[in-house]
mmCIF file of C-alpha atoms and ligand atoms in Angstrom:
data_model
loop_
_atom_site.group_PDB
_atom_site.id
_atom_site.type_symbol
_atom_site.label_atom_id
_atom_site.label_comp_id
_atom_site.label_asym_id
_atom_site.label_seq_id
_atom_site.Cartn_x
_atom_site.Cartn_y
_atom_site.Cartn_z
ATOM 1 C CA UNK C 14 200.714 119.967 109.625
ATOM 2 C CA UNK C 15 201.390 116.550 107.399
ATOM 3 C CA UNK C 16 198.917 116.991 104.565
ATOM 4 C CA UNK C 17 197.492 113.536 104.036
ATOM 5 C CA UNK C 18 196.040 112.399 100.876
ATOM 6 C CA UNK C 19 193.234 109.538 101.238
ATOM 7 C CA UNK C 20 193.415 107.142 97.820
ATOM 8 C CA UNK C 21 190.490 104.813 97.148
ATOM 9 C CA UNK C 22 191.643 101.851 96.577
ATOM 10 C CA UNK C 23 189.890 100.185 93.202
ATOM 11 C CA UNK C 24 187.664 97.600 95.631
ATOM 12 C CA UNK C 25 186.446 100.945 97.761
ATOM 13 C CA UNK C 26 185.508 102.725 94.212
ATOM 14 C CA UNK C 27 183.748 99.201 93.328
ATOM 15 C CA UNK C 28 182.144 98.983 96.417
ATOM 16 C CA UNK C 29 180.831 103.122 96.118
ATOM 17 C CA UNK C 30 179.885 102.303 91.949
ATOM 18 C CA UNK C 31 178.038 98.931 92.776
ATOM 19 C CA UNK C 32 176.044 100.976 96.014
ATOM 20 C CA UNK C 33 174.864 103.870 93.987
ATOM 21 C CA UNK C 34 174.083 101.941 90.965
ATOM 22 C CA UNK C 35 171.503 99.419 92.951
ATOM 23 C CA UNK C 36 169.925 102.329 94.824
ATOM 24 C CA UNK C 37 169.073 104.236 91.667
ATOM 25 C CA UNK C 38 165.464 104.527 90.761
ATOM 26 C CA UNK C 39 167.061 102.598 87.662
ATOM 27 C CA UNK C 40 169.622 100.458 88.779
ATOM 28 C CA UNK C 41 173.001 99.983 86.743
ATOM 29 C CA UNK C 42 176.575 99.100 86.628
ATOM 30 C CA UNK C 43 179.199 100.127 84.776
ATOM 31 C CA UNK C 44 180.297 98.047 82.137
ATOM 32 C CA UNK C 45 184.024 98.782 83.268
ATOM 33 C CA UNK C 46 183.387 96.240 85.753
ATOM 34 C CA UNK C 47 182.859 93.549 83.276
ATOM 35 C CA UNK C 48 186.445 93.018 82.869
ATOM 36 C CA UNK C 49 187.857 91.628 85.878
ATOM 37 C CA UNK C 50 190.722 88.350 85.007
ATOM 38 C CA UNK C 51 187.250 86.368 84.084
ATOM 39 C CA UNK C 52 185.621 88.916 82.437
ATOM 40 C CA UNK C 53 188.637 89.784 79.840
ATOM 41 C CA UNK C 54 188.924 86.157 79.141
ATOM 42 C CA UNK C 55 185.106 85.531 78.548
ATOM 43 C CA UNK C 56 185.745 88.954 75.986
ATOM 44 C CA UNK C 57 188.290 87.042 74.306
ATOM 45 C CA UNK C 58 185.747 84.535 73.466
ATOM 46 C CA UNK C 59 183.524 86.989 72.627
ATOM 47 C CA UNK C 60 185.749 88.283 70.088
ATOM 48 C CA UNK C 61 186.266 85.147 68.437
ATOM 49 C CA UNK C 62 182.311 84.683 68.267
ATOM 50 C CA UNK C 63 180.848 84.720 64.239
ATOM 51 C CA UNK C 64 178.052 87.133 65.349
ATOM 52 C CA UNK C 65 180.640 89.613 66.744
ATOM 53 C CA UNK C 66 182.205 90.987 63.521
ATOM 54 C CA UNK C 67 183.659 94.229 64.847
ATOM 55 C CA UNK C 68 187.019 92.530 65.825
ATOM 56 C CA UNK C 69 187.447 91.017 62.330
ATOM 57 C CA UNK C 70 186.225 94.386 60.470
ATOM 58 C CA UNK C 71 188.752 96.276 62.161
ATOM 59 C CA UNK C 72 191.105 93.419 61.574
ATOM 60 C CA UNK C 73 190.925 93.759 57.629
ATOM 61 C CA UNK C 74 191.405 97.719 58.486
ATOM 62 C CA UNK C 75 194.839 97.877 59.653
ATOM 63 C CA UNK C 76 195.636 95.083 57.700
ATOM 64 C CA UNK C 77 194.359 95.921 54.210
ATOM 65 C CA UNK C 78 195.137 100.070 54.882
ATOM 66 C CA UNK C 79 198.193 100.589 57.230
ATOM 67 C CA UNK C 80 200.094 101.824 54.068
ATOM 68 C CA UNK C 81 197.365 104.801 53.663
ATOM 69 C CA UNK C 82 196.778 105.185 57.076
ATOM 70 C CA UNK C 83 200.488 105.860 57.342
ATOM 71 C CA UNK C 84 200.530 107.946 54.350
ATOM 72 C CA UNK C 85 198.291 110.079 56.310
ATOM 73 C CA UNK C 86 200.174 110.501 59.212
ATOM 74 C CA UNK C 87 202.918 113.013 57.921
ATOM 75 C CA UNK C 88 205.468 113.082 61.004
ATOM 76 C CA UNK C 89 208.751 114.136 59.700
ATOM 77 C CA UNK C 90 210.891 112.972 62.864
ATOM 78 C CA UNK C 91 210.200 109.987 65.240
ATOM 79 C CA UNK C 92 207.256 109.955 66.935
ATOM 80 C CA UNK C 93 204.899 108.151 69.386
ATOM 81 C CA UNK C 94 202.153 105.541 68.823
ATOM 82 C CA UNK C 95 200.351 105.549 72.406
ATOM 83 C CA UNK C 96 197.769 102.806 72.666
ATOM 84 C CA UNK C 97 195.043 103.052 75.141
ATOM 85 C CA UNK C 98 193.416 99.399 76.346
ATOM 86 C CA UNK C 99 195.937 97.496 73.451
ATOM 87 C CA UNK C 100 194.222 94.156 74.465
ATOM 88 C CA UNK C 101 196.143 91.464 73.259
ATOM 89 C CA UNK C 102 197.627 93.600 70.009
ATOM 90 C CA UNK C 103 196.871 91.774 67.441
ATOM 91 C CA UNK C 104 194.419 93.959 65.256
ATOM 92 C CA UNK C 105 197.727 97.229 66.255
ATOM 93 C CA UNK C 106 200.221 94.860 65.046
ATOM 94 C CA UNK C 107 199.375 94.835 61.638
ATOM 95 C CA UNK C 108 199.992 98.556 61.692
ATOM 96 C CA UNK C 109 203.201 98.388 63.663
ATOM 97 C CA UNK C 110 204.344 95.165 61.549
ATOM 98 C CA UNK C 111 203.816 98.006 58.022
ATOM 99 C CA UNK C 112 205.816 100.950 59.760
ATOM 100 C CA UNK C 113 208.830 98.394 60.872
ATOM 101 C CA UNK C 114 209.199 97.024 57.224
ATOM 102 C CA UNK C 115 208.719 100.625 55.865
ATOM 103 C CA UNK C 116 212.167 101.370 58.294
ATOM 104 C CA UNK C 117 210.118 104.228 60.116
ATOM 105 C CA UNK C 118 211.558 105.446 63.332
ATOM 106 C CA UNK C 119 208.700 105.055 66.085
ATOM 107 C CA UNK C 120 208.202 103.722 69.441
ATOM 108 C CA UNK C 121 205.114 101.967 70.566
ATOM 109 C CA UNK C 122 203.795 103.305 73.647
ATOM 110 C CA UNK C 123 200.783 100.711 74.797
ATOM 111 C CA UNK C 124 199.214 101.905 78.131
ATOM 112 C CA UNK C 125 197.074 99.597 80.487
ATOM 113 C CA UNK C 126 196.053 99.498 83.658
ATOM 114 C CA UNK C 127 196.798 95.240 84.296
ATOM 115 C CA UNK C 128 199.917 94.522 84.794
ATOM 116 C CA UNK C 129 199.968 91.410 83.301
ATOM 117 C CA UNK C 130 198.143 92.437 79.941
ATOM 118 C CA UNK C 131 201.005 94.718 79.473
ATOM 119 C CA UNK C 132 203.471 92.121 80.172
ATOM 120 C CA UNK C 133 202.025 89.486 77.663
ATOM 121 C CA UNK C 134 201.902 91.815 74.785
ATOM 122 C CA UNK C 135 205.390 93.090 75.466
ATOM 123 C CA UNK C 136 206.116 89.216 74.965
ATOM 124 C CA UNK C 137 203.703 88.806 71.698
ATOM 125 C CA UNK C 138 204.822 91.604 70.000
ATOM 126 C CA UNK C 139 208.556 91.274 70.809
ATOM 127 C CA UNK C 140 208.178 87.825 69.368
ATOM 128 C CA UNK C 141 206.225 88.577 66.217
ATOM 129 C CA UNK C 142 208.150 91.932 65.667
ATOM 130 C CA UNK C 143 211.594 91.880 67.350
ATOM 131 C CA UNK C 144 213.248 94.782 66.266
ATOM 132 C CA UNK C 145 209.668 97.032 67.496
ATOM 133 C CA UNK C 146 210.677 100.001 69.961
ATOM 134 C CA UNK C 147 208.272 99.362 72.529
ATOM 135 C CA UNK C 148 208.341 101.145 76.363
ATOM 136 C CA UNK C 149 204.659 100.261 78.041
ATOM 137 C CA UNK C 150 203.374 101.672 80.988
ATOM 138 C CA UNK C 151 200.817 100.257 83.332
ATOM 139 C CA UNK C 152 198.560 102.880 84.575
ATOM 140 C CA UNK C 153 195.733 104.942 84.568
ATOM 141 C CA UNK C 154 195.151 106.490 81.139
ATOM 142 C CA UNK C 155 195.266 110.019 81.810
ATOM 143 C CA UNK C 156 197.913 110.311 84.682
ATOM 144 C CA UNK C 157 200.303 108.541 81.695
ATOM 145 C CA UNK C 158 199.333 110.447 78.902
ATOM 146 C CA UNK C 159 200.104 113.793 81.130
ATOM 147 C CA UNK C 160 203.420 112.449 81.567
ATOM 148 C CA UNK C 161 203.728 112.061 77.566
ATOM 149 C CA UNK C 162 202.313 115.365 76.630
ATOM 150 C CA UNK C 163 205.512 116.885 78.128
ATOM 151 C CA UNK C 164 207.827 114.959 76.084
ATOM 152 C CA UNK C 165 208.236 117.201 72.744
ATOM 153 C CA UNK C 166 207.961 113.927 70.207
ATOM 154 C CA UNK C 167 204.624 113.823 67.871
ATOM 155 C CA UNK C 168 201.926 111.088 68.279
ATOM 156 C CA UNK C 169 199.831 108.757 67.349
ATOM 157 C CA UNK C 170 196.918 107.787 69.932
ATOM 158 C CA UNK C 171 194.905 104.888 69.490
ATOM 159 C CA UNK C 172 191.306 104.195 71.111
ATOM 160 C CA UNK C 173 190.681 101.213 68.375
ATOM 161 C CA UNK C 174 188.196 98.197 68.930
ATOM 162 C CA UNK C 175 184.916 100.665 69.223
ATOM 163 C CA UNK C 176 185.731 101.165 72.893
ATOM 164 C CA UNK C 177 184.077 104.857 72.264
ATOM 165 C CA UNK C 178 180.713 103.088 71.393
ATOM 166 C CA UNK C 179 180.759 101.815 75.464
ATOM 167 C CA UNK C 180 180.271 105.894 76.514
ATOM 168 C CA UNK C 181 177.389 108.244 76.809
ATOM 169 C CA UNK C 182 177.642 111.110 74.366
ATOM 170 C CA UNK C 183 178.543 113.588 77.510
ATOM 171 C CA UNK C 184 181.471 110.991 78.852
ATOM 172 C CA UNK C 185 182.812 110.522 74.867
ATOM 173 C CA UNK C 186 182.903 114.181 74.789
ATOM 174 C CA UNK C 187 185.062 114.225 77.948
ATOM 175 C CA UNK C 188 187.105 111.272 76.876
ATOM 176 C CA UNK C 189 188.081 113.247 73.758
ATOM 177 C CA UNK C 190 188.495 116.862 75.331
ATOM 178 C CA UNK C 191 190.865 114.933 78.130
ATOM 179 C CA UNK C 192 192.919 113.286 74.903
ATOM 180 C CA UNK C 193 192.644 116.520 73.017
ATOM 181 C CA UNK C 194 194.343 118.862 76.288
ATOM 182 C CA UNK C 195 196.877 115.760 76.333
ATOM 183 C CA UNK C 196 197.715 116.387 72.583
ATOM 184 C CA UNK C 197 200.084 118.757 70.743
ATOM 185 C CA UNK C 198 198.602 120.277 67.660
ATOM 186 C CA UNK C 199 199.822 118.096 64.647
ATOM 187 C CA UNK C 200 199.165 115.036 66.913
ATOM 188 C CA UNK C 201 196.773 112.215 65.177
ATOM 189 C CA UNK C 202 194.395 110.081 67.137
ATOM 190 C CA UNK C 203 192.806 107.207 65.248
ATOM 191 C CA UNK C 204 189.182 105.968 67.279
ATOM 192 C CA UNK C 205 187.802 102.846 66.255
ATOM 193 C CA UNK C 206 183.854 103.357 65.671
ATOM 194 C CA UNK C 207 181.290 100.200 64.646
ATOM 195 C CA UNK C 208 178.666 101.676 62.367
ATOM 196 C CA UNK C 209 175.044 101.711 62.191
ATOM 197 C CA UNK C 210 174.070 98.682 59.884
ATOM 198 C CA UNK C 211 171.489 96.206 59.529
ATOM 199 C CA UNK C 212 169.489 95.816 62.445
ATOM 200 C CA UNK C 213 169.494 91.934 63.086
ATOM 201 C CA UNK C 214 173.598 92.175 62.589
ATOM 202 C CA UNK C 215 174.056 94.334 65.324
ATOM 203 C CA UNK C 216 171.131 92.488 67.183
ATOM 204 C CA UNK C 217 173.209 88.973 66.980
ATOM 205 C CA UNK C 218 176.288 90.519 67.636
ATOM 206 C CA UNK C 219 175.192 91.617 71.156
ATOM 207 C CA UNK C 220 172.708 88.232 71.957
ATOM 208 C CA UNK C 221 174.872 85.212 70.735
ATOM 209 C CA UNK C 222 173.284 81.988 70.753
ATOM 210 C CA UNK C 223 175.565 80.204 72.409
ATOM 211 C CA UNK C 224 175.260 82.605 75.374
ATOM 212 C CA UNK C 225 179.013 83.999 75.781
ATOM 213 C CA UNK C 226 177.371 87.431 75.645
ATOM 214 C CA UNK C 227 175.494 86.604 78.775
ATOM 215 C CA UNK C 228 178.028 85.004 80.462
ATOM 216 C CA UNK C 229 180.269 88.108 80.410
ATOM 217 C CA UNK C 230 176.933 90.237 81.339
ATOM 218 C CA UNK C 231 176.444 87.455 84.656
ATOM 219 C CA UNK C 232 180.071 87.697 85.780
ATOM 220 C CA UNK C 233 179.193 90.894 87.099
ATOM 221 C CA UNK C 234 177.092 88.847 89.398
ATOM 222 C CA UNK C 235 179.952 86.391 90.533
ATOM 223 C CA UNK C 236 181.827 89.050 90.560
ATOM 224 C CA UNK C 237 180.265 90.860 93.428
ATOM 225 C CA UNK C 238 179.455 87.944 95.405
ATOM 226 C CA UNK C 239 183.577 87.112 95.319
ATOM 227 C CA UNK C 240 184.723 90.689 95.756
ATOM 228 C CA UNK C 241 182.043 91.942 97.796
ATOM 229 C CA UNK C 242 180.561 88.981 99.830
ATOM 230 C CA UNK C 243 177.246 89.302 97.701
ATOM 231 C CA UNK C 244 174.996 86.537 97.939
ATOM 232 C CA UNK C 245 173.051 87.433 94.605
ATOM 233 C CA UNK C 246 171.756 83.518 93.115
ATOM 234 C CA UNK C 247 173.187 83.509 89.496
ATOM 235 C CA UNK C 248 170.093 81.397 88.409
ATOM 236 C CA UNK C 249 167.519 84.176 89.445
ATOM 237 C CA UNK C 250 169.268 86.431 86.967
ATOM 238 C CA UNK C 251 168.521 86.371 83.324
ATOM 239 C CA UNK C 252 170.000 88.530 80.388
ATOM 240 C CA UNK C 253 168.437 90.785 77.880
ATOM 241 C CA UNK C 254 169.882 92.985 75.360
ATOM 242 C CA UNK C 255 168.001 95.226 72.664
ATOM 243 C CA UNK C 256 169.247 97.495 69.688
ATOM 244 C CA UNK C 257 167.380 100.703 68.592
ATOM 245 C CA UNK C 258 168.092 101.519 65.041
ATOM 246 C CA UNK C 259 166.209 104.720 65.673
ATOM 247 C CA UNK C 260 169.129 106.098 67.896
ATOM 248 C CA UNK C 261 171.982 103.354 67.255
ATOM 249 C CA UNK C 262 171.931 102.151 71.026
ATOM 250 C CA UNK C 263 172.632 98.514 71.992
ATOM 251 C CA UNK C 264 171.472 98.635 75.879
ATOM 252 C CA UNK C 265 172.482 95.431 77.744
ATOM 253 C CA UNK C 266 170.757 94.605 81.194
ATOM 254 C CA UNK C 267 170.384 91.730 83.915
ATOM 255 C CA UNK C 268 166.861 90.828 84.482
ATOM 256 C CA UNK C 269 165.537 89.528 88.000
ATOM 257 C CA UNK C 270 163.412 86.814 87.902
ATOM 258 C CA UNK C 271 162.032 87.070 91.106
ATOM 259 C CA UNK C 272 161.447 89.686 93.867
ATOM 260 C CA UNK C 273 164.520 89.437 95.835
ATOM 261 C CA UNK C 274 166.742 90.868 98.309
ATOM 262 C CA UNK C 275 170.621 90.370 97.713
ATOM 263 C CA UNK C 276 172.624 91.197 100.718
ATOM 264 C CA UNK C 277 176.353 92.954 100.286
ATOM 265 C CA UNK C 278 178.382 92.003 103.322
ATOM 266 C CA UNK C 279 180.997 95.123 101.727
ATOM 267 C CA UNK C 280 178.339 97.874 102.433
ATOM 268 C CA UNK C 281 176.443 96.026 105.137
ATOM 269 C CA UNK C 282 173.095 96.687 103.109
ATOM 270 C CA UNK C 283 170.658 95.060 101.303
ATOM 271 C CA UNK C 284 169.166 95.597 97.595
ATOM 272 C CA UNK C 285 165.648 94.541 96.649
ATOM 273 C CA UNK C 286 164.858 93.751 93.209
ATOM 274 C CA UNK C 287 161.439 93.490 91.546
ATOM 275 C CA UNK C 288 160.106 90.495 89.596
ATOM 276 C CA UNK C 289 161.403 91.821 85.716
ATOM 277 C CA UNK C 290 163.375 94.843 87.575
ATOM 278 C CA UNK C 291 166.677 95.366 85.112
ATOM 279 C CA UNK C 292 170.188 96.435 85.888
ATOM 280 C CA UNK C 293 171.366 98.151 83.120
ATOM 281 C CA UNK C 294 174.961 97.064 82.968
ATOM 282 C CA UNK C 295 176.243 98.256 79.049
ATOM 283 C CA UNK C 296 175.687 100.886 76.157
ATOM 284 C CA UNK C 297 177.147 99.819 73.152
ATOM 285 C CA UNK C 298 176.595 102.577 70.690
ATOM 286 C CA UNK C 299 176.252 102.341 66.845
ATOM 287 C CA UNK C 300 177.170 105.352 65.068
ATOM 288 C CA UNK C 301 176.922 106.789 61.582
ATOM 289 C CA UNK C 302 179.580 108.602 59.747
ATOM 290 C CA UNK C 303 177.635 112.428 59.967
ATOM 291 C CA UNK C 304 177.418 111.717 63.749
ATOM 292 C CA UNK C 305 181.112 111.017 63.824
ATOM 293 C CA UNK C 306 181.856 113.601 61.937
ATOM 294 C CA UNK C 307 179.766 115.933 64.326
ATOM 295 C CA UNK C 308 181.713 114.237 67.427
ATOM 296 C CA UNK C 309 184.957 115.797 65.769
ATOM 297 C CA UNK C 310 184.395 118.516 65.141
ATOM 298 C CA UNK C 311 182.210 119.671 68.806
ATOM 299 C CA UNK C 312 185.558 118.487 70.086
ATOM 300 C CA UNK C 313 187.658 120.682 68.235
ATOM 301 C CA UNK C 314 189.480 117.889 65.962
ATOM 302 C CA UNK C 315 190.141 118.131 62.291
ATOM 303 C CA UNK C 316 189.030 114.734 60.138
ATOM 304 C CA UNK C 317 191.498 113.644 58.109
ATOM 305 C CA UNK C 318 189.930 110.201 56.764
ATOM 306 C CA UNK C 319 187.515 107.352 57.227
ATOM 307 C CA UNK C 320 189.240 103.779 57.346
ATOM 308 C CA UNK C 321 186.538 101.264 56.802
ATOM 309 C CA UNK C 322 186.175 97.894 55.776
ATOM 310 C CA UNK C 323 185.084 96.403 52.999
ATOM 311 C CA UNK C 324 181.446 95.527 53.961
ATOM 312 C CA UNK C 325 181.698 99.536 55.593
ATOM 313 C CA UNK C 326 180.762 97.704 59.305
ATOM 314 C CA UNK C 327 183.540 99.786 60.770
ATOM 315 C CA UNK C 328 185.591 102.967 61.056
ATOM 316 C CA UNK C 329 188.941 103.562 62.065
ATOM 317 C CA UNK C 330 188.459 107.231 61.868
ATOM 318 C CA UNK C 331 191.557 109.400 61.868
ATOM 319 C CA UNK C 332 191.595 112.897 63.318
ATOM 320 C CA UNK C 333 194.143 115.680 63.890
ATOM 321 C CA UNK C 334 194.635 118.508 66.546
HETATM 322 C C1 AVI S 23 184.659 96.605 74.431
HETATM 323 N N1 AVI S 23 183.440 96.960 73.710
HETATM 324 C C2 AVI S 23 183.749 97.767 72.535
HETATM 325 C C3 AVI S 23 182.569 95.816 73.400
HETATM 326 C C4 AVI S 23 181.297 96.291 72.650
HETATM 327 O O1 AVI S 23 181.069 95.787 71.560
HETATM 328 O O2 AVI S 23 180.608 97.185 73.149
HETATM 329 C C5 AVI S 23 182.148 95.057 74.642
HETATM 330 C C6 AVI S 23 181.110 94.017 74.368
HETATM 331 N N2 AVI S 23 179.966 93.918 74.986
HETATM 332 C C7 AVI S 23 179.272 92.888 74.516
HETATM 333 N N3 AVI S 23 179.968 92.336 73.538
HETATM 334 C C8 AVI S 23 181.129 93.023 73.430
#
């Protein structure tokens, strides 16, 4: 008999996230559904905020340190540098741009699941460094970086921009056993980490006031109603977001306003919502360096060194297998 295989298609998985997430005694979304073509673009904004200093911390990282960072490395023979989620490149390039004029042999390996992203940085980084070995692939993470484990070459993974921050402690410890199986021992992964700081910094970085922070939390919102015929009213939705220095958690949510019933033609159901009910949509988590530390080593890594930057907002911490 013809074995058949049934794939969810990404709307189907959507449609299955967004159901189980509003019928939870506490509702939520992902925050992996913040970036749809809107989404990124209202993140690039985001990024280019004053109260969101994580971009330029990490910025003055691989700018002001590639040279150590690549004294660290010690690869003998060619090797990989396999980006996860490169965004637009700018922050890697400044590593990349230090290894080309040093004459090291490497290829950069950035993997994303758009298309398109991969195609524009192919373009930016070809034009800023032309003489860059670069072979991206456009896919899920982990079915790409199985593929790469069985070439024999060392490398270099990056998870930079404090992308870990946006998972639970059991999912980070997933994410990091799935890159660790992927890795051969000698391998290096550099993780971008924002650190636990004052308060009212973290605070601003995550509640702007012009409100770009809340416009990339209400997307979701539009979101829905475009991809799954949701007739949720944008203005009966606020935003609220709230750091606790006690544990390092920024939690982000969507507040209703009203009671109200949203109907989702995709499911065929409908979601009440309490007057002040939230929908927690993000976890951005703050760590400090003992609790990184502590993350390494549960996950059977080896710390080599702490990149931060001046004003020690932010690690680029690199780790070995
Ligand atoms: C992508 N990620 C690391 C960002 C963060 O800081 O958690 C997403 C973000 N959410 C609100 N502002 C930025």
């Amino acid at each position: 008999m013809m074995e058949t295989t049934i794939l969810e298609t990404e709307l189907e998985l959507f449609e299955k996230d967004i159901d189980l997430g509003l019928t939870a005694p506490f509702k939520h979304i992902s925050s992996k559904y913040f970036y749809d073509d809107i989404g990124s673009g209202i993140f690039q904004e985001i990024m280019k905020m004053p109260e969101y200093y994580p971009t330029a911390c990490e910025f003055e990282i691989l700018s002001l340190q590639s040279e150590q960072i690549i004294e660290k490395l010690k690869f003998d023979e060619p090797f990989n540098i396999v980006e996860f989620g490169a965004g637009d490149g700018i922050k890697t390039r400044q590593l990349l741009k230090k290894l080309v004029e040093k004459g090291i042999d490497f290829t950069y390996v950035p993997i994303d699941i758009s298309a398109k992203a991969i195609r524009e940085l192919k373009a930016n980084m070809l034009s800023a460094l032309p003489e860059l070995k670069i072979k991206p692939l456009t896919g899920n993470y982990f079915t790409m970086m199985e593929e790469l484990s069985e070439l024999k070459i060392p490398g270099l993974f990056l998870f930079l921009g404090g992308n870990i921050g946006n998972y639970q402690s059991n999912e980070a410890d997933q994410l990091l056993t799935q890159f660790f199986d992927n890795m051969k021992p000698g391998d290096k992964l550099l993780t971008g980490f924002d650190l636990q700081k004052n308060p009212s910094t973290i605070r601003d970085a995550y509640d702007d006031k012009a409100g770009i922070t809340k416009a990339f939390n209400m997307n979701l919102l539009t979101r829905m109603n475009r991809e799954l015929g949701a007739d949720f009213k944008i203005g009966q939705f606020d935003f609220y977001s709230h750091y606790d220095p006690a544990n390092g958690e920024v939690k982000s949510y969507l507040v209703s306003l009203l009671d109200q019933r949203v109907y989702l033609q995709k499911t065929g159901k409908h979601y009440s919502f309490r007057k002040n009910e939230l929908i927690w949509t993000e976890l951005s988590k703050k760590y400090a360096l003992d609790s990184i530390e502590e993350l390494c080593n549960r996950n059977n890594f080896t710390l080599i060194n702490h990149f931060m930057d001046c004003k020690h907002y932010f690690t680029d911490s690199l780790w070995m297998k």
